[in-house]
XYZ file of C-alpha atoms in Angstrom:
741
model
C 62.997 -110.757 80.094
C 65.985 -110.003 82.424
C 66.190 -112.111 85.551
C 66.956 -110.649 88.988
C 70.259 -112.499 89.104
C 71.296 -110.935 85.803
C 70.562 -107.466 87.129
C 72.738 -108.100 90.163
C 75.536 -109.350 87.919
C 75.424 -106.199 85.803
C 75.487 -104.005 88.888
C 78.496 -105.894 90.219
C 80.290 -105.316 86.910
C 80.513 -101.566 87.318
C 84.124 -100.506 86.691
C 86.203 -99.426 89.640
C 89.811 -98.713 90.458
C 92.123 -101.655 91.231
C 95.806 -101.837 92.163
C 97.798 -104.588 90.474
C 101.129 -105.637 92.005
C 103.597 -107.212 89.583
C 106.808 -109.204 89.780
C 109.288 -106.970 87.975
C 111.542 -109.755 86.746
C 108.765 -111.355 84.689
C 108.521 -108.476 82.185
C 108.955 -109.867 78.654
C 111.907 -108.420 76.805
C 109.652 -107.468 73.901
C 108.405 -104.492 75.963
C 110.788 -101.565 76.288
C 109.123 -100.222 79.457
C 106.899 -101.477 82.201
C 104.258 -98.977 81.099
C 104.010 -100.672 77.694
C 103.880 -104.078 79.365
C 101.072 -103.035 81.722
C 99.158 -101.356 78.890
C 99.345 -104.486 76.768
C 98.035 -106.577 79.659
C 94.878 -104.541 80.189
C 94.238 -104.407 76.426
C 93.969 -108.195 76.429
C 91.222 -108.269 79.049
C 87.735 -109.344 77.991
C 85.516 -106.369 77.172
C 82.283 -105.877 79.034
C 79.378 -105.201 76.704
C 77.655 -102.835 79.132
C 80.740 -100.618 79.285
C 82.035 -99.557 75.901
C 84.898 -97.521 77.370
C 88.098 -99.524 77.469
C 89.990 -100.134 80.680
C 92.054 -97.137 81.719
C 95.601 -97.242 83.095
C 95.773 -94.737 85.966
C 99.274 -95.034 87.463
C 102.406 -97.087 87.138
C 104.433 -97.745 90.295
C 108.193 -97.898 89.917
C 109.986 -97.511 93.230
C 108.147 -98.395 96.457
C 105.956 -100.900 94.604
C 105.965 -102.508 91.160
C 102.733 -102.549 89.224
C 99.922 -100.292 88.165
C 96.404 -99.145 88.931
C 93.605 -99.182 86.401
C 89.868 -98.794 85.913
C 88.583 -102.359 85.686
C 85.444 -104.366 86.230
C 85.520 -107.054 88.933
C 85.598 -109.800 86.279
C 88.543 -108.134 84.557
C 90.312 -107.947 87.914
C 89.700 -111.685 88.342
C 91.215 -112.339 84.920
C 94.297 -110.380 85.901
C 94.936 -112.645 88.872
C 95.775 -115.425 86.408
C 98.192 -113.366 84.307
C 101.859 -114.389 84.663
C 103.779 -111.908 86.779
C 100.737 -110.677 88.734
C 101.228 -111.093 92.489
C 98.069 -109.478 93.791
C 95.053 -107.470 92.611
C 93.479 -105.258 95.273
C 90.386 -103.051 95.034
C 91.043 -99.357 95.608
C 89.792 -97.968 98.934
C 89.061 -94.386 99.926
C 90.280 -93.046 103.272
C 89.625 -89.944 105.340
C 91.875 -87.219 106.710
C 92.612 -87.316 110.440
C 91.878 -84.027 111.506
C 102.785 -71.605 117.867
C 103.368 -73.130 121.139
C 103.538 -76.785 120.284
C 107.213 -76.870 119.147
C 108.355 -75.300 122.418
C 106.218 -77.735 124.392
C 108.040 -80.597 122.655
C 111.325 -79.257 124.024
C 112.525 -77.205 121.051
C 114.511 -74.074 121.942
C 116.838 -71.771 120.022
C 119.576 -71.973 122.644
C 120.203 -75.727 122.727
C 118.995 -79.107 121.541
C 117.643 -80.259 118.230
C 116.817 -76.877 116.654
C 120.316 -75.364 116.682
C 122.215 -78.655 116.468
C 120.355 -79.715 113.310
C 120.293 -76.181 111.872
C 116.498 -76.398 112.135
C 116.437 -79.278 109.662
C 117.913 -77.149 106.875
C 117.584 -78.702 103.390
C 115.878 -81.869 104.644
C 112.832 -82.507 102.426
C 109.481 -83.403 103.983
C 106.992 -84.900 101.540
C 103.471 -83.963 102.669
C 100.879 -86.340 101.204
C 97.570 -84.572 101.794
C 95.103 -82.055 100.284
C 97.659 -79.719 98.734
C 98.872 -76.336 99.924
C 97.958 -72.628 99.993
C 101.373 -71.298 98.923
C 100.845 -67.584 99.589
C 100.838 -68.016 103.352
C 103.761 -66.496 105.251
C 104.417 -69.920 106.766
C 105.658 -70.990 103.333
C 107.969 -68.078 102.652
C 111.283 -69.124 101.163
C 113.027 -65.946 102.250
C 116.429 -66.576 103.794
C 116.416 -70.283 102.927
C 118.955 -72.032 100.750
C 117.996 -72.821 97.137
C 116.443 -76.174 96.343
C 119.080 -78.938 96.078
C 120.667 -79.507 92.665
C 119.647 -83.139 92.949
C 115.972 -82.187 93.211
C 114.384 -82.732 89.807
C 110.706 -82.917 90.732
C 108.442 -80.378 89.137
C 106.127 -77.701 90.394
C 102.907 -78.728 88.698
C 101.278 -75.455 87.668
C 97.574 -74.914 87.178
C 95.102 -72.116 86.580
C 95.306 -71.129 90.253
C 98.823 -72.379 90.950
C 101.463 -70.427 88.982
C 105.111 -71.463 88.859
C 105.872 -68.770 91.438
C 103.913 -70.831 93.987
C 107.078 -72.867 94.466
C 110.114 -71.289 96.100
C 112.952 -72.189 98.455
C 110.410 -73.553 100.980
C 107.906 -75.297 98.677
C 110.293 -76.974 96.255
C 107.814 -79.252 94.508
C 104.080 -79.739 94.093
C 102.221 -82.542 92.332
C 98.634 -83.696 91.939
C 97.462 -87.317 92.169
C 93.699 -87.028 91.785
C 91.177 -85.168 89.633
C 92.099 -81.654 90.760
C 93.728 -79.321 88.248
C 96.425 -78.050 90.592
C 98.122 -78.576 93.977
C 96.077 -75.681 95.409
C 94.509 -76.675 98.738
C 90.764 -76.038 98.876
C 90.215 -78.092 102.045
C 92.723 -76.530 104.477
C 93.972 -79.773 105.985
C 97.125 -80.049 103.865
C 98.081 -76.422 104.436
C 97.666 -76.839 108.183
C 99.768 -79.996 108.483
C 102.492 -78.742 106.096
C 103.050 -75.632 108.193
C 103.209 -77.742 111.371
C 105.895 -79.968 109.870
C 108.111 -77.319 108.311
C 106.508 -73.868 108.303
C 108.684 -70.770 108.336
C 108.705 -68.305 111.240
C 105.722 -65.929 111.302
C 105.418 -63.127 113.843
C 102.113 -62.219 115.501
C 100.333 -65.343 114.315
C 96.888 -65.909 115.833
C 93.287 -66.887 115.207
C 91.104 -63.890 116.035
C 93.503 -63.005 118.858
C 93.720 -66.548 120.252
C 97.125 -68.297 120.559
C 98.886 -65.083 119.574
C 102.649 -65.284 119.208
C 105.391 -66.471 116.911
C 104.331 -69.412 114.738
C 107.006 -71.889 113.691
C 106.956 -75.215 112.003
C 108.733 -78.036 113.790
C 111.633 -78.167 111.292
C 111.724 -74.459 110.449
C 114.329 -74.648 107.684
C 113.247 -77.924 106.133
C 111.789 -77.886 102.649
C 108.322 -79.044 101.671
C 107.335 -81.212 98.719
C 103.579 -81.288 98.177
C 101.700 -84.355 96.935
C 97.982 -83.676 96.634
C 95.986 -86.909 96.910
C 92.755 -85.890 98.638
C 89.592 -84.028 97.729
C 86.370 -83.690 99.681
C 85.400 -87.279 98.854
C 88.520 -88.665 100.508
C 91.891 -90.101 99.530
C 92.248 -93.292 97.484
C 94.823 -96.050 97.854
C 95.947 -95.693 94.248
C 96.584 -91.953 94.606
C 98.383 -92.284 97.946
C 100.578 -95.109 96.660
C 101.420 -93.108 93.530
C 102.348 -90.104 95.686
C 104.613 -92.129 97.988
C 106.206 -93.732 94.930
C 106.871 -90.333 93.342
C 108.091 -88.829 96.611
C 110.752 -91.515 96.933
C 111.743 -91.083 93.284
C 111.963 -87.321 93.876
C 114.280 -87.804 96.830
C 112.281 -86.754 99.898
C 113.765 -87.619 103.295
C 110.484 -87.997 105.211
C 106.907 -88.736 104.158
C 104.205 -87.202 106.364
C 100.854 -88.979 106.022
C 97.954 -87.633 108.089
C 95.470 -90.044 106.545
C 93.706 -92.820 108.421
C 94.022 -96.022 106.403
C 91.219 -98.537 106.884
C 91.863 -101.717 108.851
C 93.064 -104.703 106.803
C 95.945 -107.205 106.684
C 99.347 -105.804 105.724
C 99.426 -107.696 102.418
C 96.056 -106.168 101.449
C 97.112 -102.642 102.389
C 98.769 -100.775 99.487
C 99.858 -97.999 101.838
C 101.661 -100.430 104.149
C 103.267 -101.993 101.081
C 104.340 -98.578 99.770
C 105.654 -97.523 103.174
C 107.770 -100.686 103.327
C 109.338 -99.746 99.985
C 109.956 -96.185 101.187
C 111.720 -97.423 104.329
C 113.863 -99.693 102.175
C 115.016 -96.541 100.374
C 115.792 -94.833 103.682
C 112.623 -92.722 103.898
C 110.723 -92.681 107.192
C 106.925 -92.752 106.745
C 105.236 -90.924 109.631
C 101.487 -91.569 109.954
C 98.499 -90.461 112.011
C 97.138 -93.167 114.319
C 93.531 -92.131 113.623
C 90.752 -90.330 115.488
C 88.624 -93.296 116.537
C 89.496 -93.289 120.236
C 88.879 -94.028 122.977
C 87.856 -97.516 121.862
C 90.471 -100.274 121.930
C 91.910 -101.809 118.735
C 91.259 -98.623 116.722
C 94.831 -97.577 115.842
C 95.478 -97.341 112.106
C 98.705 -97.379 110.065
C 99.955 -100.134 112.360
C 102.567 -101.901 110.243
C 105.749 -102.031 112.356
C 107.809 -100.175 109.717
C 105.399 -97.210 109.834
C 105.897 -94.503 112.480
C 102.455 -94.241 114.091
C 101.587 -91.088 116.053
C 98.772 -90.444 118.538
C 97.623 -87.047 119.807
C 98.157 -85.169 123.058
C 97.470 -81.774 124.584
C 99.893 -78.922 125.200
C 100.003 -76.452 128.099
C 97.719 -73.906 126.425
C 93.989 -73.526 127.001
C 91.190 -71.287 125.685
C 88.834 -71.089 128.690
C 85.137 -70.344 128.366
C 83.855 -70.076 131.931
C 80.209 -70.860 132.651
C 78.733 -69.258 135.792
C 75.314 -70.558 136.796
C 72.663 -68.499 138.480
C 73.466 -70.210 141.796
C 77.102 -69.071 141.611
C 78.773 -72.333 140.605
C 81.413 -72.029 137.860
C 82.702 -74.496 135.286
C 85.579 -74.064 132.840
C 84.946 -75.158 129.288
C 86.520 -74.036 126.029
C 85.755 -72.015 122.895
C 87.386 -69.847 120.234
C 84.420 -67.468 120.009
C 85.516 -64.051 118.767
C 82.321 -62.095 118.128
C 80.619 -59.411 120.193
C 81.503 -59.977 123.868
C 78.574 -61.467 125.770
C 76.833 -59.573 128.519
C 78.452 -59.775 131.966
C 74.963 -60.345 133.364
C 73.273 -63.764 133.535
C 70.666 -64.636 130.902
C 67.980 -67.304 130.829
C 68.921 -70.857 129.900
C 66.651 -73.359 128.158
C 67.184 -77.077 127.685
C 67.288 -78.000 123.980
C 64.816 -80.812 124.470
C 62.340 -78.334 125.952
C 62.738 -76.179 122.843
C 61.805 -79.022 120.511
C 65.362 -80.138 119.655
C 67.462 -82.136 122.097
C 70.516 -81.861 119.820
C 69.861 -78.291 118.610
C 69.399 -79.270 114.989
C 68.724 -76.661 112.333
C 65.034 -76.256 111.470
C 63.823 -77.991 114.631
C 64.268 -75.446 117.429
C 61.245 -73.496 118.671
C 62.273 -69.859 118.172
C 59.779 -68.586 120.772
C 61.485 -70.671 123.455
C 65.060 -69.950 122.346
C 65.209 -66.262 121.409
C 67.557 -64.295 123.671
C 68.521 -67.378 125.694
C 71.451 -69.712 126.183
C 70.517 -73.225 125.047
C 71.888 -76.364 126.664
C 72.399 -78.713 123.700
C 73.090 -82.423 123.914
C 76.171 -83.602 121.988
C 76.273 -85.701 118.860
C 73.436 -86.924 116.644
C 75.443 -86.047 113.549
C 75.643 -82.334 114.318
C 78.919 -80.567 115.146
C 79.334 -78.062 117.970
C 79.615 -75.188 115.497
C 76.512 -76.306 113.585
C 74.517 -76.467 116.811
C 75.555 -72.911 117.518
C 74.578 -71.796 114.013
C 71.154 -73.422 114.479
C 70.606 -71.598 117.771
C 71.844 -68.318 116.303
C 69.463 -68.729 113.374
C 66.399 -68.578 115.642
C 67.648 -65.705 117.777
C 69.394 -67.669 120.508
C 72.043 -66.007 122.644
C 74.558 -68.816 123.145
C 75.011 -72.528 123.815
C 76.441 -74.804 126.466
C 77.318 -78.282 125.261
C 78.905 -81.175 127.158
C 81.324 -83.639 125.658
C 79.881 -86.967 124.583
C 80.560 -89.715 127.096
C 83.473 -91.102 125.075
C 85.529 -87.892 125.129
C 85.110 -87.321 128.855
C 87.495 -84.636 130.057
C 88.781 -83.521 126.665
C 88.291 -79.855 125.732
C 88.652 -79.343 121.979
C 88.067 -75.726 120.971
C 86.118 -74.604 117.897
C 85.919 -71.261 116.081
C 82.339 -70.803 117.281
C 80.017 -68.245 115.699
C 77.907 -67.736 118.838
C 78.969 -67.532 122.517
C 79.703 -71.184 123.314
C 81.158 -73.265 126.115
C 82.080 -76.904 125.524
C 82.372 -78.534 128.953
C 83.446 -81.942 130.239
C 80.974 -84.794 130.677
C 81.056 -84.440 134.467
C 80.450 -80.687 134.379
C 77.767 -81.168 131.762
C 75.864 -83.524 134.053
C 75.818 -80.879 136.797
C 74.813 -78.050 134.480
C 72.086 -80.149 132.837
C 70.613 -81.007 136.244
C 70.583 -77.320 137.210
C 68.931 -76.248 133.944
C 66.253 -78.927 134.096
C 65.440 -78.655 137.807
C 65.511 -74.875 138.320
C 62.353 -72.852 137.780
C 64.253 -69.954 136.244
C 67.759 -71.141 135.285
C 70.289 -68.500 134.265
C 73.945 -68.460 133.287
C 76.670 -66.341 131.762
C 79.691 -67.272 129.639
C 83.034 -65.468 129.957
C 85.925 -65.908 127.527
C 89.379 -65.747 129.090
C 91.417 -65.728 125.873
C 94.676 -67.714 125.847
C 96.007 -69.211 129.072
C 99.373 -71.002 129.357
C 100.291 -72.883 132.509
C 100.481 -76.136 134.420
C 96.803 -76.371 135.312
C 95.513 -78.561 133.846
C 98.689 -80.576 133.511
C 100.058 -81.453 130.075
C 100.570 -83.449 128.017
C 97.442 -85.536 128.317
C 96.317 -88.189 125.863
C 93.506 -86.959 123.609
C 90.320 -88.959 124.011
C 89.845 -89.067 120.238
C 93.337 -90.488 119.658
C 93.089 -94.065 118.350
C 94.452 -96.809 120.564
C 95.887 -100.292 120.643
C 96.242 -103.131 121.084
C 97.319 -103.745 117.520
C 94.360 -105.629 116.037
C 96.547 -107.467 113.487
C 99.609 -108.367 115.536
C 99.067 -107.510 119.211
C 102.743 -108.338 119.863
C 103.605 -105.030 118.102
C 102.739 -102.051 120.284
C 100.865 -99.209 118.562
C 100.771 -96.222 118.523
C 104.526 -95.641 118.723
C 104.427 -92.193 120.376
C 102.119 -89.262 120.995
C 102.705 -85.630 120.021
C 100.815 -82.302 120.186
C 97.499 -82.700 118.394
C 94.884 -80.747 120.393
C 94.098 -77.090 119.616
C 97.097 -76.540 117.328
C 97.590 -73.187 115.563
C 98.860 -73.446 111.970
C 98.382 -71.926 108.501
C 94.978 -71.874 106.823
C 93.420 -71.226 103.407
C 91.477 -68.286 101.971
C 88.439 -70.155 100.691
C 87.059 -71.663 103.870
C 86.143 -70.197 107.249
C 87.950 -71.454 110.354
C 84.852 -73.285 111.628
C 84.637 -75.104 108.252
C 80.873 -74.549 108.009
C 79.243 -73.256 104.843
C 77.813 -70.237 106.676
C 81.199 -69.092 108.027
C 82.379 -66.239 105.791
C 85.244 -65.216 108.057
C 88.752 -65.516 106.640
C 92.006 -65.868 108.533
C 95.635 -66.734 107.828
C 95.776 -69.249 110.688
C 93.411 -71.764 112.183
C 93.303 -73.910 115.310
C 92.557 -77.581 114.721
C 92.757 -80.893 116.556
C 93.458 -84.452 115.470
C 96.169 -87.042 115.076
C 96.577 -85.273 111.721
C 98.178 -82.414 113.673
C 100.320 -84.741 115.805
C 101.769 -86.584 112.805
C 103.569 -83.575 111.202
C 105.087 -82.627 114.560
C 106.887 -85.956 114.517
C 107.648 -85.628 110.791
C 109.499 -82.408 111.583
C 111.420 -84.050 114.430
C 112.365 -86.948 112.159
C 113.612 -84.428 109.573
C 115.911 -82.762 112.101
C 117.312 -86.044 113.445
C 117.936 -87.043 109.820
C 119.879 -83.802 109.389
C 121.823 -84.399 112.583
C 122.592 -88.047 111.775
C 122.478 -88.420 107.968
C 123.728 -92.019 108.043
C 121.001 -93.283 110.363
C 118.353 -95.591 108.929
C 114.625 -94.941 109.509
C 114.550 -97.569 112.283
C 117.295 -95.818 114.256
C 115.590 -92.417 113.971
C 112.283 -93.897 115.068
C 114.026 -95.626 117.974
C 115.640 -92.384 119.147
C 112.238 -90.709 119.447
C 110.602 -93.727 121.090
C 113.184 -94.565 123.770
C 113.491 -90.923 124.889
C 109.742 -90.217 124.991
C 108.381 -89.124 128.359
C 105.564 -90.721 130.344
C 105.053 -87.953 132.911
C 103.396 -84.574 132.496
C 104.624 -81.110 133.467
C 103.482 -81.702 137.040
C 105.679 -84.795 137.348
C 102.766 -87.225 137.413
C 101.975 -90.093 135.043
C 100.244 -89.198 131.798
C 96.462 -88.832 132.022
C 93.959 -90.178 129.498
C 91.331 -87.518 128.783
C 88.592 -90.038 128.020
C 88.523 -91.178 131.656
C 90.652 -88.715 133.612
C 92.644 -91.733 134.814
C 96.266 -92.792 134.255
C 97.071 -93.568 130.634
C 98.689 -96.781 129.402
C 101.046 -97.756 126.556
C 98.125 -98.898 124.406
C 97.064 -95.233 124.439
C 100.366 -93.354 124.330
C 102.851 -95.914 123.015
C 106.325 -95.102 124.283
C 105.148 -91.698 125.504
C 105.244 -88.061 124.460
C 108.106 -87.078 122.150
C 110.989 -85.145 123.726
C 113.165 -83.463 121.099
C 116.053 -82.647 123.428
C 116.557 -86.208 124.612
C 116.002 -87.645 121.126
C 119.053 -85.792 119.829
C 121.241 -87.953 122.095
C 119.486 -91.302 122.700
C 122.576 -93.289 123.731
C 121.387 -96.583 122.250
C 119.151 -97.311 119.270
C 117.213 -100.350 118.084
C 118.369 -100.198 114.467
C 115.499 -102.122 112.881
C 116.086 -102.795 109.190
C 114.392 -104.343 106.176
C 115.805 -107.800 106.911
C 114.201 -107.632 110.368
C 110.845 -106.760 108.824
C 111.111 -109.655 106.377
C 111.772 -111.969 109.330
C 108.650 -110.533 110.950
C 106.540 -111.212 107.842
C 107.799 -114.802 107.801
C 106.941 -115.176 111.480
C 103.318 -114.071 111.032
C 102.863 -116.737 108.360
C 103.332 -114.854 105.095
C 104.527 -117.016 102.212
C 106.997 -116.020 99.507
C 104.256 -114.646 97.236
C 102.883 -112.295 99.889
C 106.382 -111.186 100.879
C 107.117 -110.472 97.197
C 104.554 -107.657 97.467
C 106.882 -105.906 99.892
C 110.301 -106.808 98.460
C 109.019 -106.379 94.870
C 111.813 -108.254 93.097
C 114.628 -110.707 93.503
C 114.573 -114.393 94.425
C 111.678 -115.736 96.503
C 112.176 -115.479 100.253
C 112.733 -118.780 102.037
C 111.051 -118.442 105.425
C 112.279 -121.780 106.751
C 115.305 -120.124 108.348
C 113.839 -116.661 108.980
C 111.388 -117.271 111.805
C 111.714 -115.034 114.859
C 109.750 -117.554 116.909
C 107.313 -114.824 117.926
C 106.296 -111.557 116.210
C 107.231 -109.758 119.427
C 110.895 -110.593 118.833
C 111.014 -108.014 116.053
C 113.841 -105.678 117.032
C 111.758 -102.627 118.003
C 111.990 -100.389 121.107
C 108.827 -101.652 122.816
C 107.479 -104.889 124.277
C 103.937 -106.146 123.833
C 103.270 -109.558 125.362
C 100.252 -111.790 124.800
C 99.572 -114.670 127.192
C 96.857 -117.293 126.855
C 95.980 -120.640 128.417
C 98.633 -122.399 126.341
C 101.311 -119.723 126.513
C 102.483 -118.699 129.972
C 106.124 -117.894 129.142
C 107.281 -115.618 126.314
C 110.866 -114.847 125.279
C 111.797 -111.831 123.175
C 115.205 -111.011 121.746
C 116.564 -107.521 121.129
C 119.709 -105.922 119.708
C 120.916 -102.389 120.501
C 123.579 -100.198 118.964
C 125.663 -97.683 120.885
C 125.444 -94.287 119.162
C 126.655 -92.191 122.098
C 129.861 -90.185 122.116
C 131.428 -92.531 124.690
C 132.557 -95.676 122.879
C 132.851 -98.052 125.841
C 129.870 -97.398 128.104
C 128.301 -99.929 130.451
C 124.502 -100.033 130.503
C 122.585 -101.666 133.366
C 118.966 -102.724 133.150
C 116.030 -101.912 135.428
C 112.540 -103.356 135.018
C 109.397 -101.963 136.604
C 106.196 -104.016 136.364
C 103.457 -105.321 138.703
C 103.991 -108.715 140.331
C 101.439 -110.349 138.024
C 104.313 -110.847 135.583
C 107.850 -112.020 136.252
C 110.403 -110.388 133.928
C 114.007 -111.541 133.672
C 116.651 -109.971 131.422
C 119.833 -111.669 130.274
C 122.418 -110.248 130.484
C 121.615 -107.525 133.015
C 124.573 -105.411 131.866
C 125.689 -104.445 128.362
C 129.401 -103.678 128.084
C 130.192 -101.932 124.809
C 133.609 -101.368 123.294
C 135.000 -99.517 120.289
C 135.190 -102.785 118.379
C 131.791 -104.052 119.498
C 129.100 -101.377 119.484
C 126.183 -103.753 118.869
C 125.004 -106.084 121.638
C 121.965 -108.299 122.132
C 119.879 -109.352 125.102
C 116.881 -111.560 125.850
C 113.805 -110.854 127.948
C 111.660 -113.607 129.454
C 108.100 -112.812 130.539
C 106.327 -115.318 132.782
C 102.662 -115.139 133.741
C 102.227 -115.262 137.536
C 98.672 -114.065 138.204
C 96.498 -113.689 135.083
C 94.328 -110.575 135.005
C 93.287 -108.390 132.089
C 96.436 -106.350 131.498
C 99.498 -104.880 133.199
C 102.050 -102.321 132.108
C 105.609 -101.445 132.949
C 108.964 -100.461 131.504
C 112.456 -101.728 130.781
C 115.233 -99.136 131.009
C 118.899 -99.418 130.077
C 120.999 -96.716 131.747
C 124.671 -95.747 131.693
C 124.242 -92.940 134.210
C 123.747 -90.353 131.446
C 121.227 -91.913 129.103
C 117.994 -93.678 130.024
C 116.911 -95.864 127.096
C 113.319 -96.677 127.970
C 111.012 -99.294 126.455
C 107.349 -99.649 127.456
C 105.988 -103.066 128.392
C 102.356 -103.997 127.755
C 101.006 -107.399 128.782
C 97.547 -108.793 128.103
C 95.948 -112.158 128.752
C 93.934 -113.232 125.717
C 90.300 -113.892 126.388
C 90.089 -111.368 129.221
C 88.309 -108.052 128.574
C 90.677 -105.105 128.289
C 90.025 -102.509 130.987
C 90.178 -98.772 130.350
C 92.630 -98.131 133.134
C 95.621 -99.716 134.831
């Protein structure tokens, strides 16, 4: 008889994927390669009788991490932790993807600035770690581009649907790191983000007539290296780490990672560990902040050496105007492209009165819906498009759907298959009241196509964009910046409709999508061009240039707005602000954060030599006794995040800046703007550079005056030409964070 406890034990012993980090220097000389060493280690593990298949070595990591991943049982993983040379054994986790005019909105023009000065990022290589690519799209044409660099040795991994001709002078490499047979993208996400980062120029790009115009990637002449790590089930740590490792070996200049990594300490995060190694090799790792806004503490990819990007709007809308029977009008959004709706009002029914509050398939009463517009409540596990399909399936005419409370004033457009208007929460409340209180409610929906202008103002912070404070180290402000990520037009695949529903048989070369996934490659492209412009700059300097020149006002001259509330945004939402490519090309000063600074940071947050060995990978153990910054916030980054509590009322941060401007002896003066709840003093108040001394330091002291929940401000160094701006965020621990300033 088998006891219950035995059954549980057997279940727990199911094999899974684990990542094993090794100390390189401990490899016995009897093994010619690390692969043979790792293989011999897993062959010595105790077999599990219930699983006759031996443990399987999946990947070896050589550059950004040292070690391997393998199929192991939990007990085998425990055995490994006692093997000499093993630093850490971590279970593999699976993560999800974070799902035109945008380059121009970021300040890119052909006549001046970063595009012409960097030659559009020519020959810089952007490694896109995602779902693969659809190579036949015009966005990936290699026509007119220089050949792949002689130093580029990475292969184009061919497959049954991915011939060698899939690679060209734009796509110079393609590899697979999961169970797919080829780098072909069957999801669409990877194709979309790759074309945003570095797509070629395509005339007359559009989605069913929407957003029509010239499509360009951010770094038009940059080259793309594809690393496919994701399928429909998600993206695993072991695959992502292997892709970053290979990308650095291949020689990419930038890694673009639109994948939301789950929350965990840095030393338990293989992606943070791999990104650290990439930065050490001079490769910036640009990451999506995640789509879990507007809640606080939701930002992902928050290690300080990662470049974390939130999402914002651009000055382009796709209005769907709702006119009620009483004459009131409300502007929503949609990408509906079917038969134009009637100009005359039609009857409206509330979804709950038609047997389905959320307009779920199979629940709606056809007799009450046929020929009518249905007001559907948001959420309940059903997307906007699926609600429309459900209404269409029972003869409905169209739908009106408000945003859920959390997304407030945000208007994200979908490729709807029925006349649809997604409206704000406030407008939805009014329309719902009309529909439910009127005896014979009617409405009509009009589609205005593509509208570009200053109303509403832009950029605004997307409600879905994940926010700080940084849940691990609140003294490190995250996200770092925001970039266009709402309603972005980019290349698409041939095997999936633009609405991404199984009943959508439409096919199009471009699609419009929203997410921090779309914001991330915008910044990846900007990083590529700054790398081209300043080839000797380290990742920290490039990141600094984009952070200190980011803007915190919209195109109406007012402070950035948060779309979840309609109120003024704050640094926990937008970081340093919205990227500005023109200013970033000439930042004046940079905070040139390097690997040694990050090691000091790890010491300061209490990591011992064994944990730090995960990041540095080899060499003598780090002695933290003389590497303590005093406070994690003294890491030399271009932002200030201050945490007060009952025992800490004064905080001092140190910073060091490097003059990279054309004038070698400028004088920079400081200006601080912050509410009177905090006293901020800077010493010195002037930085006098010279040709022989282009690196200077300063100290900032923050003193709590009147504790509240949070306050925000800025510190700006100016020489009359450059304004080197750093955001300041201050919170008092133990006090609830408010959603507005």
